[in-house]
Every structure is written in C-alpha cells, then in structure tokens.
Amino acid sequence: MTLLSWITAFLLIGATAADQQAKLDHFPEIFVVAKEGDSVSLTCLTTTAGNVAWKLNDEELELKLEEFEVEDHMSLNLIVKKVDAPMLGEYSCWRDGTKLWSTYLLQEPEEEEDIDSLLTCRAKSYDCNFSCRWTEGRYGAVRLGIGPDCTNGLPTCHWVSSSGQPNSEGFQFELTHNLSPFGEESTMLEVTAEAIDIDINNDNFRFLKKTKKFYLRDIVVPDSPEIVSLEVVQSQLNVTIEPPSSWSTPHSFFTLEHEIEYILRDNGQVKMTRLRTAALGFRVVSCSFFDIFVV
C-alpha cells in the first residue's frame, strides 16, 4: 500500500469515528426539552463560587446577544429567551478551563407522528414478557418504559434503553409486565417511548415522546405450532400437532385454534380446516395425499 493510500484510509477511519462520536447513541444524563419559541432557564449546578463562562456546543457564548439573558457576569443562571434551532445543543459552564456542568437543550417537534408507525409490539404468549421494535432509524437512542410513571416522566420510571446502533429493522426491546394471565383483561398496557436525535455535525437536537396503549390480547401472536409426527397409513395422512414451546401453559386453559391448509396432489385443490389444540395436541386425517401448511 502506498503512502497516499495509507493516509486516505486513515482519514476515512478518522472521519467515520468522528461521525459516530458526533451522533449520541445514549441518553445524556441531563437534558431539557422545549418547543420552538419557549423561554428556558438553565442553572450551572456547581458548589463553588466564582465567575463562569457559558459555552454552546463547545463555542463560547456572547452573552450580550439579545437571545440570552444573565443577571450579571457572575450569575450561574442563563436564560434562553426564545428557543430556536441555532440555540439548541449542549450548554456547559466553565471556570479556569474546567467544565463544571452541562446539559442538552432539545426541541420537541411540532408535527404529530403516529406512534403505531414508529413502535410495534408482539407477545408470543400470555406470559409476563413481550417485545417491541422501534422502526424509525433517524433517532440515535430510544428508551421504553411501562406505566403512568413513565408517561408522566417521574423519576420512579424504569427505562429500558437501546444499546449501540440499530439494525436494519430498528431497535429491539424486551419488556416485562405484571398482568395476571388468568384473569379477565381489563387493564391496558401503557408503553411510553422517548427518542433523541443528537447529531452535532448536522445540527440535529430533537426529542420525541410518545405513548402507546393496548391490551395484551391484541398483540399476542403465537409462534408456529410444532408438527410432532406425520404418519402415512394407506391413503391417509395422520398429523399430530402441538402448541409451540413458547406458548402459555396449561394448554387446556390457553387453547389455540390453528388453520390447517392442505393441497390435494391429484387435482391441486386447496382445502382448509380449523382445529383447537388440547393438552396433547390434535390429529388431522385426510383421505388423500396432500401438502400440509400449519398456521
């Protein structure tokens, strides 16, 4: 490899690393959310007294600008009079070259986004676990929480956060609920999603919060059943099918109805039947050879 090739490769690697660093893939410890036109007050949280210098995205602020307001030069309070795109980003206060404190000022979009197009959830059974997938790829970090504490932004909310970069299908989450699988379902699950798009290079500082409510029964999609045995007896095919291993037990209580579709090989005719599972599965018998598909 020539010297020029080495330099080019080094620059490409460096640029890629810088891009990944510029886009946050986790929630910052402290952030403030505002809408366009809001007034926001920021306080430098430090236990020591003295002058502080404010920076926005690592550039020192000119506090005499009409967009900002401070009580005096030593004040730890900074007021952003009117939130707009140029005022978004990381605010930090400094003293003698040392960062004392920082927070991100993020903007909540005005346009409404349909939560059903952003978040899909599925449960394989009526047990305590279910999964959700966040499909919008422009957000670098997403977290989900269950219950009104998360909807209301209380500190008692338990968040499940995304990690790393999303795959081709988005971020995948595994969540747990405490609903009883044996009682009549009268309480809806309440899943709140928070997402941030913090990309310093592209001046993106967006925050999105949405809540999705649904009954557990509405997201239950069982895995495919297990074909335990196929036995040809003369002109008959005996099929024994049992529920998937991920399905709730006892099977006598959590019954399943499967659609059995089969194609007759002699004339290509498609037929279908529906049968419920019992504790030991069930058996399908046909008087002709066929290809079988179980749903």
PDB file of C-alpha atoms in Angstrom:
ATOM      1  CA  MET A   1       0.000   0.000   0.000  1.00  0.00           C
ATOM      2  CA  THR A   2       1.376   3.410  -0.971  1.00  0.00           C
ATOM      3  CA  LEU A   3       1.794   6.286   1.470  1.00  0.00           C
ATOM      4  CA  LEU A   4      -1.127   8.095  -0.167  1.00  0.00           C
ATOM      5  CA  SER A   5      -3.354   5.019   0.319  1.00  0.00           C
ATOM      6  CA  TRP A   6      -2.382   4.811   4.000  1.00  0.00           C
ATOM      7  CA  ILE A   7      -3.182   8.490   4.506  1.00  0.00           C
ATOM      8  CA  THR A   8      -6.528   8.156   2.694  1.00  0.00           C
ATOM      9  CA  ALA A   9      -7.506   5.083   4.745  1.00  0.00           C
ATOM     10  CA  PHE A  10      -6.512   6.830   7.977  1.00  0.00           C
ATOM     11  CA  LEU A  11      -8.589   9.892   7.103  1.00  0.00           C
ATOM     12  CA  LEU A  12     -11.622   7.738   6.237  1.00  0.00           C
ATOM     13  CA  ILE A  13     -11.383   5.824   9.518  1.00  0.00           C
ATOM     14  CA  GLY A  14     -10.955   9.060  11.429  1.00  0.00           C
ATOM     15  CA  ALA A  15     -13.955  10.646   9.721  1.00  0.00           C
ATOM     16  CA  THR A  16     -16.132   7.603  10.455  1.00  0.00           C
ATOM     17  CA  ALA A  17     -15.123   7.609  14.124  1.00  0.00           C
ATOM     18  CA  ALA A  18     -15.815  11.348  14.357  1.00  0.00           C
ATOM     19  CA  ASP A  19     -19.281  10.914  12.808  1.00  0.00           C
ATOM     20  CA  GLN A  20     -20.130   8.150  15.292  1.00  0.00           C
ATOM     21  CA  GLN A  21     -18.924  10.334  18.179  1.00  0.00           C
ATOM     22  CA  ALA A  22     -20.924  13.333  16.938  1.00  0.00           C
ATOM     23  CA  LYS A  23     -24.210  11.354  16.990  1.00  0.00           C
ATOM     24  CA  LEU A  24     -25.121  10.260  20.508  1.00  0.00           C
ATOM     25  CA  ASP A  25     -26.224   6.635  20.887  1.00  0.00           C
ATOM     26  CA  HIS A  26     -27.318   7.072  24.515  1.00  0.00           C
ATOM     27  CA  PHE A  27     -29.404   9.467  26.568  1.00  0.00           C
ATOM     28  CA  PRO A  28     -27.412  12.275  28.209  1.00  0.00           C
ATOM     29  CA  GLU A  29     -27.532  12.375  31.987  1.00  0.00           C
ATOM     30  CA  ILE A  30     -29.160  15.824  31.946  1.00  0.00           C
ATOM     31  CA  PHE A  31     -31.287  17.350  29.208  1.00  0.00           C
ATOM     32  CA  VAL A  32     -34.043  19.945  28.865  1.00  0.00           C
ATOM     33  CA  VAL A  33     -36.881  19.721  26.346  1.00  0.00           C
ATOM     34  CA  ALA A  34     -38.604  22.783  24.910  1.00  0.00           C
ATOM     35  CA  LYS A  35     -40.779  23.746  21.976  1.00  0.00           C
ATOM     36  CA  GLU A  36     -39.933  26.394  19.425  1.00  0.00           C
ATOM     37  CA  GLY A  37     -40.467  29.874  20.882  1.00  0.00           C
ATOM     38  CA  ASP A  38     -40.321  28.757  24.538  1.00  0.00           C
ATOM     39  CA  SER A  39     -38.199  30.529  27.149  1.00  0.00           C
ATOM     40  CA  VAL A  40     -35.823  28.247  29.080  1.00  0.00           C
ATOM     41  CA  SER A  41     -33.783  28.950  32.214  1.00  0.00           C
ATOM     42  CA  LEU A  42     -30.543  26.997  32.741  1.00  0.00           C
ATOM     43  CA  THR A  43     -28.630  26.913  36.032  1.00  0.00           C
ATOM     44  CA  CYS A  44     -24.980  25.919  36.335  1.00  0.00           C
ATOM     45  CA  LEU A  45     -25.050  23.341  39.131  1.00  0.00           C
ATOM     46  CA  THR A  46     -21.779  23.856  40.989  1.00  0.00           C
ATOM     47  CA  THR A  47     -20.976  24.097  44.688  1.00  0.00           C
ATOM     48  CA  THR A  48     -18.155  26.615  44.246  1.00  0.00           C
ATOM     49  CA  ALA A  49     -18.465  30.374  43.819  1.00  0.00           C
ATOM     50  CA  GLY A  50     -16.883  32.461  41.109  1.00  0.00           C
ATOM     51  CA  ASN A  51     -17.233  33.640  37.555  1.00  0.00           C
ATOM     52  CA  VAL A  52     -18.360  31.154  34.946  1.00  0.00           C
ATOM     53  CA  ALA A  53     -18.171  31.161  31.166  1.00  0.00           C
ATOM     54  CA  TRP A  54     -21.021  29.641  29.180  1.00  0.00           C
ATOM     55  CA  LYS A  55     -20.472  27.612  26.015  1.00  0.00           C
ATOM     56  CA  LEU A  56     -22.853  26.225  23.418  1.00  0.00           C
ATOM     57  CA  ASN A  57     -21.550  23.182  21.547  1.00  0.00           C
ATOM     58  CA  ASP A  58     -18.023  23.995  22.813  1.00  0.00           C
ATOM     59  CA  GLU A  59     -18.131  27.554  21.472  1.00  0.00           C
ATOM     60  CA  GLU A  60     -18.109  30.425  23.977  1.00  0.00           C
ATOM     61  CA  LEU A  61     -21.370  32.347  24.102  1.00  0.00           C
ATOM     62  CA  GLU A  62     -21.586  36.060  23.535  1.00  0.00           C
ATOM     63  CA  LEU A  63     -23.952  36.779  26.397  1.00  0.00           C
ATOM     64  CA  LYS A  64     -24.674  40.287  25.156  1.00  0.00           C
ATOM     65  CA  LEU A  65     -26.712  38.844  22.313  1.00  0.00           C
ATOM     66  CA  GLU A  66     -30.421  39.552  22.652  1.00  0.00           C
ATOM     67  CA  GLU A  67     -31.241  35.815  22.541  1.00  0.00           C
ATOM     68  CA  PHE A  68     -29.713  35.300  26.005  1.00  0.00           C
ATOM     69  CA  GLU A  69     -30.056  36.915  29.403  1.00  0.00           C
ATOM     70  CA  VAL A  70     -27.950  36.753  32.589  1.00  0.00           C
ATOM     71  CA  GLU A  71     -28.359  38.672  35.837  1.00  0.00           C
ATOM     72  CA  ASP A  72     -24.682  39.611  35.966  1.00  0.00           C
ATOM     73  CA  HIS A  73     -21.322  38.273  34.845  1.00  0.00           C
ATOM     74  CA  MET A  74     -21.014  36.013  37.910  1.00  0.00           C
ATOM     75  CA  SER A  75     -24.528  34.642  37.575  1.00  0.00           C
ATOM     76  CA  LEU A  76     -24.917  30.887  37.307  1.00  0.00           C
ATOM     77  CA  ASN A  77     -28.293  31.357  35.622  1.00  0.00           C
ATOM     78  CA  LEU A  78     -28.657  31.640  31.857  1.00  0.00           C
ATOM     79  CA  ILE A  79     -31.985  32.343  30.163  1.00  0.00           C
ATOM     80  CA  VAL A  80     -32.598  31.374  26.565  1.00  0.00           C
ATOM     81  CA  LYS A  81     -35.290  33.896  25.704  1.00  0.00           C
ATOM     82  CA  LYS A  82     -36.720  32.232  22.618  1.00  0.00           C
ATOM     83  CA  VAL A  83     -35.832  28.675  21.668  1.00  0.00           C
ATOM     84  CA  ASP A  84     -34.913  28.270  18.021  1.00  0.00           C
ATOM     85  CA  ALA A  85     -32.674  25.927  16.020  1.00  0.00           C
ATOM     86  CA  PRO A  86     -29.436  27.973  16.499  1.00  0.00           C
ATOM     87  CA  MET A  87     -29.916  27.882  20.295  1.00  0.00           C
ATOM     88  CA  LEU A  88     -30.168  24.077  20.531  1.00  0.00           C
ATOM     89  CA  GLY A  89     -27.372  21.787  21.663  1.00  0.00           C
ATOM     90  CA  GLU A  90     -25.064  21.243  24.635  1.00  0.00           C
ATOM     91  CA  TYR A  91     -24.811  24.127  27.107  1.00  0.00           C
ATOM     92  CA  SER A  92     -21.880  23.976  29.512  1.00  0.00           C
ATOM     93  CA  CYS A  93     -20.456  26.270  32.177  1.00  0.00           C
ATOM     94  CA  TRP A  94     -16.698  26.584  32.679  1.00  0.00           C
ATOM     95  CA  ARG A  95     -14.244  28.076  35.139  1.00  0.00           C
ATOM     96  CA  ASP A  96     -10.499  28.298  34.583  1.00  0.00           C
ATOM     97  CA  GLY A  97     -10.645  25.817  31.712  1.00  0.00           C
ATOM     98  CA  THR A  98     -12.637  23.220  33.697  1.00  0.00           C
ATOM     99  CA  LYS A  99     -16.134  22.107  32.738  1.00  0.00           C
ATOM    100  CA  LEU A 100     -18.362  22.381  35.811  1.00  0.00           C
ATOM    101  CA  TRP A 101     -21.688  21.223  34.432  1.00  0.00           C
ATOM    102  CA  SER A 102     -23.541  20.663  31.173  1.00  0.00           C
ATOM    103  CA  THR A 103     -26.981  19.932  29.789  1.00  0.00           C
ATOM    104  CA  TYR A 104     -28.554  19.462  26.374  1.00  0.00           C
ATOM    105  CA  LEU A 105     -31.330  21.738  25.166  1.00  0.00           C
ATOM    106  CA  LEU A 106     -33.505  19.665  22.821  1.00  0.00           C
ATOM    107  CA  GLN A 107     -36.522  20.662  20.765  1.00  0.00           C
ATOM    108  CA  GLU A 108     -39.769  18.729  20.644  1.00  0.00           C
ATOM    109  CA  PRO A 109     -41.161  18.689  17.092  1.00  0.00           C
ATOM    110  CA  GLU A 110     -44.453  20.424  16.447  1.00  0.00           C
ATOM    111  CA  GLU A 111     -45.694  17.896  13.894  1.00  0.00           C
ATOM    112  CA  GLU A 112     -47.512  14.846  15.184  1.00  0.00           C
ATOM    113  CA  GLU A 113     -46.021  11.444  14.402  1.00  0.00           C
ATOM    114  CA  ASP A 114     -48.197   8.342  14.543  1.00  0.00           C
ATOM    115  CA  ILE A 115     -46.893   6.078  17.303  1.00  0.00           C
ATOM    116  CA  ASP A 116     -48.238   2.999  15.504  1.00  0.00           C
ATOM    117  CA  SER A 117     -45.870   3.676  12.602  1.00  0.00           C
ATOM    118  CA  LEU A 118     -42.896   4.064  14.968  1.00  0.00           C
ATOM    119  CA  LEU A 119     -43.423   1.302  17.528  1.00  0.00           C
ATOM    120  CA  THR A 120     -44.755  -2.235  17.071  1.00  0.00           C
ATOM    121  CA  CYS A 121     -45.144  -4.755  19.895  1.00  0.00           C
ATOM    122  CA  ARG A 122     -45.702  -8.507  19.991  1.00  0.00           C
ATOM    123  CA  ALA A 123     -46.162 -11.164  22.664  1.00  0.00           C
ATOM    124  CA  LYS A 124     -45.623 -14.848  21.919  1.00  0.00           C
ATOM    125  CA  SER A 125     -47.912 -15.849  24.786  1.00  0.00           C
ATOM    126  CA  TYR A 126     -49.820 -14.523  27.790  1.00  0.00           C
ATOM    127  CA  ASP A 127     -46.744 -14.802  29.999  1.00  0.00           C
ATOM    128  CA  CYS A 128     -45.028 -11.755  31.504  1.00  0.00           C
ATOM    129  CA  ASN A 129     -42.720 -10.908  28.610  1.00  0.00           C
ATOM    130  CA  PHE A 130     -43.272  -9.163  25.305  1.00  0.00           C
ATOM    131  CA  SER A 131     -41.092  -7.440  22.733  1.00  0.00           C
ATOM    132  CA  CYS A 132     -41.294  -4.104  20.932  1.00  0.00           C
ATOM    133  CA  ARG A 133     -39.475  -2.775  17.895  1.00  0.00           C
ATOM    134  CA  TRP A 134     -38.734   0.891  17.180  1.00  0.00           C
ATOM    135  CA  THR A 135     -38.603   1.288  13.422  1.00  0.00           C
ATOM    136  CA  GLU A 136     -37.605   4.955  12.915  1.00  0.00           C
ATOM    137  CA  GLY A 137     -33.889   4.954  12.102  1.00  0.00           C
ATOM    138  CA  ARG A 138     -33.006   8.639  12.392  1.00  0.00           C
ATOM    139  CA  TYR A 139     -33.013   8.583  16.200  1.00  0.00           C
ATOM    140  CA  GLY A 140     -29.689   7.590  17.759  1.00  0.00           C
ATOM    141  CA  ALA A 141     -31.099   6.443  21.109  1.00  0.00           C
ATOM    142  CA  VAL A 142     -34.510   5.199  22.245  1.00  0.00           C
ATOM    143  CA  ARG A 143     -35.866   4.037  25.595  1.00  0.00           C
ATOM    144  CA  LEU A 144     -39.159   2.435  26.605  1.00  0.00           C
ATOM    145  CA  GLY A 145     -40.974   2.367  29.921  1.00  0.00           C
ATOM    146  CA  ILE A 146     -44.234   0.812  31.138  1.00  0.00           C
ATOM    147  CA  GLY A 147     -46.909   2.510  33.220  1.00  0.00           C
ATOM    148  CA  PRO A 148     -48.121   6.017  34.133  1.00  0.00           C
ATOM    149  CA  ASP A 149     -44.869   6.892  35.933  1.00  0.00           C
ATOM    150  CA  CYS A 150     -43.087   6.782  32.582  1.00  0.00           C
ATOM    151  CA  THR A 151     -45.876   8.608  30.780  1.00  0.00           C
ATOM    152  CA  ASN A 152     -45.667  11.414  33.350  1.00  0.00           C
ATOM    153  CA  GLY A 153     -41.861  11.473  33.377  1.00  0.00           C
ATOM    154  CA  LEU A 154     -41.494  10.566  37.054  1.00  0.00           C
ATOM    155  CA  PRO A 155     -38.088   9.518  38.437  1.00  0.00           C
ATOM    156  CA  THR A 156     -39.626   6.200  39.557  1.00  0.00           C
ATOM    157  CA  CYS A 157     -39.970   5.100  35.918  1.00  0.00           C
ATOM    158  CA  HIS A 158     -37.827   2.111  34.953  1.00  0.00           C
ATOM    159  CA  TRP A 159     -36.476   2.679  31.446  1.00  0.00           C
ATOM    160  CA  VAL A 160     -35.210   0.008  29.076  1.00  0.00           C
ATOM    161  CA  SER A 161     -32.695   1.723  26.799  1.00  0.00           C
ATOM    162  CA  SER A 162     -31.378   0.879  23.361  1.00  0.00           C
ATOM    163  CA  SER A 163     -27.723  -0.018  23.012  1.00  0.00           C
ATOM    164  CA  GLY A 164     -25.368   0.537  20.103  1.00  0.00           C
ATOM    165  CA  GLN A 165     -26.543   1.145  16.569  1.00  0.00           C
ATOM    166  CA  PRO A 166     -29.948  -0.030  15.273  1.00  0.00           C
ATOM    167  CA  ASN A 167     -30.058  -2.950  12.860  1.00  0.00           C
ATOM    168  CA  SER A 168     -31.964  -2.994   9.584  1.00  0.00           C
ATOM    169  CA  GLU A 169     -35.236  -3.476  11.491  1.00  0.00           C
ATOM    170  CA  GLY A 170     -34.575  -0.778  14.101  1.00  0.00           C
ATOM    171  CA  PHE A 171     -34.124  -1.094  17.867  1.00  0.00           C
ATOM    172  CA  GLN A 172     -35.421  -4.243  19.594  1.00  0.00           C
ATOM    173  CA  PHE A 173     -36.653  -4.201  23.215  1.00  0.00           C
ATOM    174  CA  GLU A 174     -37.650  -6.938  25.670  1.00  0.00           C
ATOM    175  CA  LEU A 175     -40.170  -5.741  28.260  1.00  0.00           C
ATOM    176  CA  THR A 176     -41.885  -7.267  31.295  1.00  0.00           C
ATOM    177  CA  HIS A 177     -45.387  -6.639  32.640  1.00  0.00           C
ATOM    178  CA  ASN A 178     -47.157  -7.801  35.812  1.00  0.00           C
ATOM    179  CA  LEU A 179     -50.627  -8.575  34.458  1.00  0.00           C
ATOM    180  CA  SER A 180     -52.175 -11.862  35.534  1.00  0.00           C
ATOM    181  CA  PRO A 181     -52.637 -14.202  32.552  1.00  0.00           C
ATOM    182  CA  PHE A 182     -55.572 -15.982  34.221  1.00  0.00           C
ATOM    183  CA  GLY A 183     -57.870 -13.040  34.987  1.00  0.00           C
ATOM    184  CA  GLU A 184     -60.181 -11.133  32.686  1.00  0.00           C
ATOM    185  CA  GLU A 185     -58.093  -8.466  30.994  1.00  0.00           C
ATOM    186  CA  SER A 186     -59.449  -5.010  31.883  1.00  0.00           C
ATOM    187  CA  THR A 187     -56.213  -3.001  32.161  1.00  0.00           C
ATOM    188  CA  MET A 188     -54.386  -1.724  29.121  1.00  0.00           C
ATOM    189  CA  LEU A 189     -50.617  -1.801  28.893  1.00  0.00           C
ATOM    190  CA  GLU A 190     -49.164   1.697  28.660  1.00  0.00           C
ATOM    191  CA  VAL A 191     -45.797   1.866  26.883  1.00  0.00           C
ATOM    192  CA  THR A 192     -44.007   5.214  26.657  1.00  0.00           C
ATOM    193  CA  ALA A 193     -41.196   5.749  24.163  1.00  0.00           C
ATOM    194  CA  GLU A 194     -38.628   8.529  24.338  1.00  0.00           C
ATOM    195  CA  ALA A 195     -36.235   9.071  21.433  1.00  0.00           C
ATOM    196  CA  ILE A 196     -33.425  11.552  20.824  1.00  0.00           C
ATOM    197  CA  ASP A 197     -31.644  12.631  17.678  1.00  0.00           C
ATOM    198  CA  ILE A 198     -28.483  14.432  18.811  1.00  0.00           C
ATOM    199  CA  ASP A 199     -26.160  14.901  15.849  1.00  0.00           C
ATOM    200  CA  ILE A 200     -23.706  17.761  16.326  1.00  0.00           C
ATOM    201  CA  ASN A 201     -22.393  17.606  12.766  1.00  0.00           C
ATOM    202  CA  ASN A 202     -25.876  18.054  11.273  1.00  0.00           C
ATOM    203  CA  ASP A 203     -27.232  20.400  13.983  1.00  0.00           C
ATOM    204  CA  ASN A 204     -29.936  17.910  14.965  1.00  0.00           C
ATOM    205  CA  PHE A 205     -31.137  18.182  18.559  1.00  0.00           C
ATOM    206  CA  ARG A 206     -34.575  16.565  18.521  1.00  0.00           C
ATOM    207  CA  PHE A 207     -36.571  14.852  21.252  1.00  0.00           C
ATOM    208  CA  LEU A 208     -39.685  12.758  20.732  1.00  0.00           C
ATOM    209  CA  LYS A 209     -42.010  11.283  23.343  1.00  0.00           C
ATOM    210  CA  LYS A 210     -44.995   9.081  22.528  1.00  0.00           C
ATOM    211  CA  THR A 211     -47.266   6.737  24.492  1.00  0.00           C
ATOM    212  CA  LYS A 212     -48.919   3.615  23.087  1.00  0.00           C
ATOM    213  CA  LYS A 213     -51.800   1.861  24.884  1.00  0.00           C
ATOM    214  CA  PHE A 214     -53.096  -1.602  24.089  1.00  0.00           C
ATOM    215  CA  TYR A 215     -54.496  -4.775  25.609  1.00  0.00           C
ATOM    216  CA  LEU A 216     -52.096  -7.678  25.843  1.00  0.00           C
ATOM    217  CA  ARG A 217     -54.530  -9.865  23.925  1.00  0.00           C
ATOM    218  CA  ASP A 218     -54.255  -7.527  20.938  1.00  0.00           C
ATOM    219  CA  ILE A 219     -50.514  -8.142  20.487  1.00  0.00           C
ATOM    220  CA  VAL A 220     -50.410 -11.900  21.155  1.00  0.00           C
ATOM    221  CA  VAL A 221     -49.101 -13.676  18.063  1.00  0.00           C
ATOM    222  CA  PRO A 222     -48.099 -17.288  18.838  1.00  0.00           C
ATOM    223  CA  ASP A 223     -45.134 -18.938  17.200  1.00  0.00           C
ATOM    224  CA  SER A 224     -45.885 -21.600  14.616  1.00  0.00           C
ATOM    225  CA  PRO A 225     -47.086 -24.888  16.149  1.00  0.00           C
ATOM    226  CA  GLU A 226     -44.906 -27.951  16.234  1.00  0.00           C
ATOM    227  CA  ILE A 227     -45.648 -30.886  13.945  1.00  0.00           C
ATOM    228  CA  VAL A 228     -44.890 -33.785  16.251  1.00  0.00           C
ATOM    229  CA  SER A 229     -45.464 -36.592  13.774  1.00  0.00           C
ATOM    230  CA  LEU A 230     -46.515 -37.321  10.200  1.00  0.00           C
ATOM    231  CA  GLU A 231     -47.632 -40.885   9.513  1.00  0.00           C
ATOM    232  CA  VAL A 232     -48.881 -42.258   6.191  1.00  0.00           C
ATOM    233  CA  VAL A 233     -51.347 -45.132   6.634  1.00  0.00           C
ATOM    234  CA  GLN A 234     -52.621 -46.443   3.286  1.00  0.00           C
ATOM    235  CA  SER A 235     -54.396 -43.424   1.733  1.00  0.00           C
ATOM    236  CA  GLN A 236     -54.476 -41.443   4.952  1.00  0.00           C
ATOM    237  CA  LEU A 237     -52.013 -38.997   6.497  1.00  0.00           C
ATOM    238  CA  ASN A 238     -52.180 -38.743  10.267  1.00  0.00           C
ATOM    239  CA  VAL A 239     -50.766 -35.456  11.587  1.00  0.00           C
ATOM    240  CA  THR A 240     -50.155 -34.716  15.255  1.00  0.00           C
ATOM    241  CA  ILE A 241     -49.639 -31.062  16.154  1.00  0.00           C
ATOM    242  CA  GLU A 242     -48.828 -29.449  19.495  1.00  0.00           C
ATOM    243  CA  PRO A 243     -48.639 -25.796  20.576  1.00  0.00           C
ATOM    244  CA  PRO A 244     -45.261 -24.052  20.265  1.00  0.00           C
ATOM    245  CA  SER A 245     -42.899 -24.372  23.213  1.00  0.00           C
ATOM    246  CA  SER A 246     -43.214 -20.625  23.847  1.00  0.00           C
ATOM    247  CA  TRP A 247     -46.987 -20.845  24.373  1.00  0.00           C
ATOM    248  CA  SER A 248     -48.581 -20.353  27.803  1.00  0.00           C
ATOM    249  CA  THR A 249     -49.454 -23.334  29.978  1.00  0.00           C
ATOM    250  CA  PRO A 250     -51.602 -25.158  30.848  1.00  0.00           C
ATOM    251  CA  HIS A 251     -52.647 -25.716  27.233  1.00  0.00           C
ATOM    252  CA  SER A 252     -56.082 -26.846  28.389  1.00  0.00           C
ATOM    253  CA  PHE A 253     -56.683 -23.281  29.642  1.00  0.00           C
ATOM    254  CA  PHE A 254     -54.802 -21.369  26.935  1.00  0.00           C
ATOM    255  CA  THR A 255     -56.333 -23.041  23.908  1.00  0.00           C
ATOM    256  CA  LEU A 256     -55.210 -22.284  20.367  1.00  0.00           C
ATOM    257  CA  GLU A 257     -57.098 -22.563  17.115  1.00  0.00           C
ATOM    258  CA  HIS A 258     -54.928 -23.367  14.098  1.00  0.00           C
ATOM    259  CA  GLU A 259     -55.745 -23.133  10.448  1.00  0.00           C
ATOM    260  CA  ILE A 260     -54.696 -26.287   8.623  1.00  0.00           C
ATOM    261  CA  GLU A 261     -54.358 -25.743   4.896  1.00  0.00           C
ATOM    262  CA  TYR A 262     -53.598 -28.606   2.555  1.00  0.00           C
ATOM    263  CA  ILE A 263     -53.286 -29.053  -1.200  1.00  0.00           C
ATOM    264  CA  LEU A 264     -54.519 -32.268  -2.788  1.00  0.00           C
ATOM    265  CA  ARG A 265     -51.809 -33.546  -5.126  1.00  0.00           C
ATOM    266  CA  ASP A 266     -54.118 -35.346  -7.529  1.00  0.00           C
ATOM    267  CA  ASN A 267     -56.137 -32.259  -8.522  1.00  0.00           C
ATOM    268  CA  GLY A 268     -54.348 -29.293  -6.849  1.00  0.00           C
ATOM    269  CA  GLN A 269     -57.437 -28.394  -4.844  1.00  0.00           C
ATOM    270  CA  VAL A 270     -56.774 -26.251  -1.743  1.00  0.00           C
ATOM    271  CA  LYS A 271     -58.692 -27.089   1.416  1.00  0.00           C
ATOM    272  CA  MET A 272     -58.626 -25.721   4.937  1.00  0.00           C
ATOM    273  CA  THR A 273     -59.824 -26.796   8.345  1.00  0.00           C
ATOM    274  CA  ARG A 274     -59.656 -25.289  11.796  1.00  0.00           C
ATOM    275  CA  LEU A 275     -58.960 -27.219  14.963  1.00  0.00           C
ATOM    276  CA  ARG A 276     -58.263 -26.323  18.559  1.00  0.00           C
ATOM    277  CA  THR A 277     -55.284 -27.626  20.480  1.00  0.00           C
ATOM    278  CA  ALA A 278     -55.740 -29.765  23.544  1.00  0.00           C
ATOM    279  CA  ALA A 279     -53.167 -30.591  26.170  1.00  0.00           C
ATOM    280  CA  LEU A 280     -51.679 -33.339  23.962  1.00  0.00           C
ATOM    281  CA  GLY A 281     -52.300 -31.683  20.615  1.00  0.00           C
ATOM    282  CA  PHE A 282     -54.708 -32.881  17.966  1.00  0.00           C
ATOM    283  CA  ARG A 283     -54.818 -35.069  14.876  1.00  0.00           C
ATOM    284  CA  VAL A 284     -55.815 -34.280  11.304  1.00  0.00           C
ATOM    285  CA  VAL A 285     -56.827 -37.066   8.941  1.00  0.00           C
ATOM    286  CA  SER A 286     -57.431 -36.766   5.178  1.00  0.00           C
ATOM    287  CA  CYS A 287     -58.336 -39.414   2.642  1.00  0.00           C
ATOM    288  CA  SER A 288     -55.855 -38.230   0.035  1.00  0.00           C
ATOM    289  CA  PHE A 289     -52.170 -37.423  -0.094  1.00  0.00           C
ATOM    290  CA  PHE A 290     -51.530 -33.692   0.273  1.00  0.00           C
ATOM    291  CA  ASP A 291     -49.038 -30.968   1.173  1.00  0.00           C
ATOM    292  CA  ILE A 292     -49.827 -29.503   4.595  1.00  0.00           C
ATOM    293  CA  PHE A 293     -49.319 -25.985   5.913  1.00  0.00           C
ATOM    294  CA  VAL A 294     -49.984 -25.116   9.552  1.00  0.00           C
ATOM    295  CA  VAL A 295     -50.640 -21.568  10.764  1.00  0.00           C
TER     296      VAL A 295
END
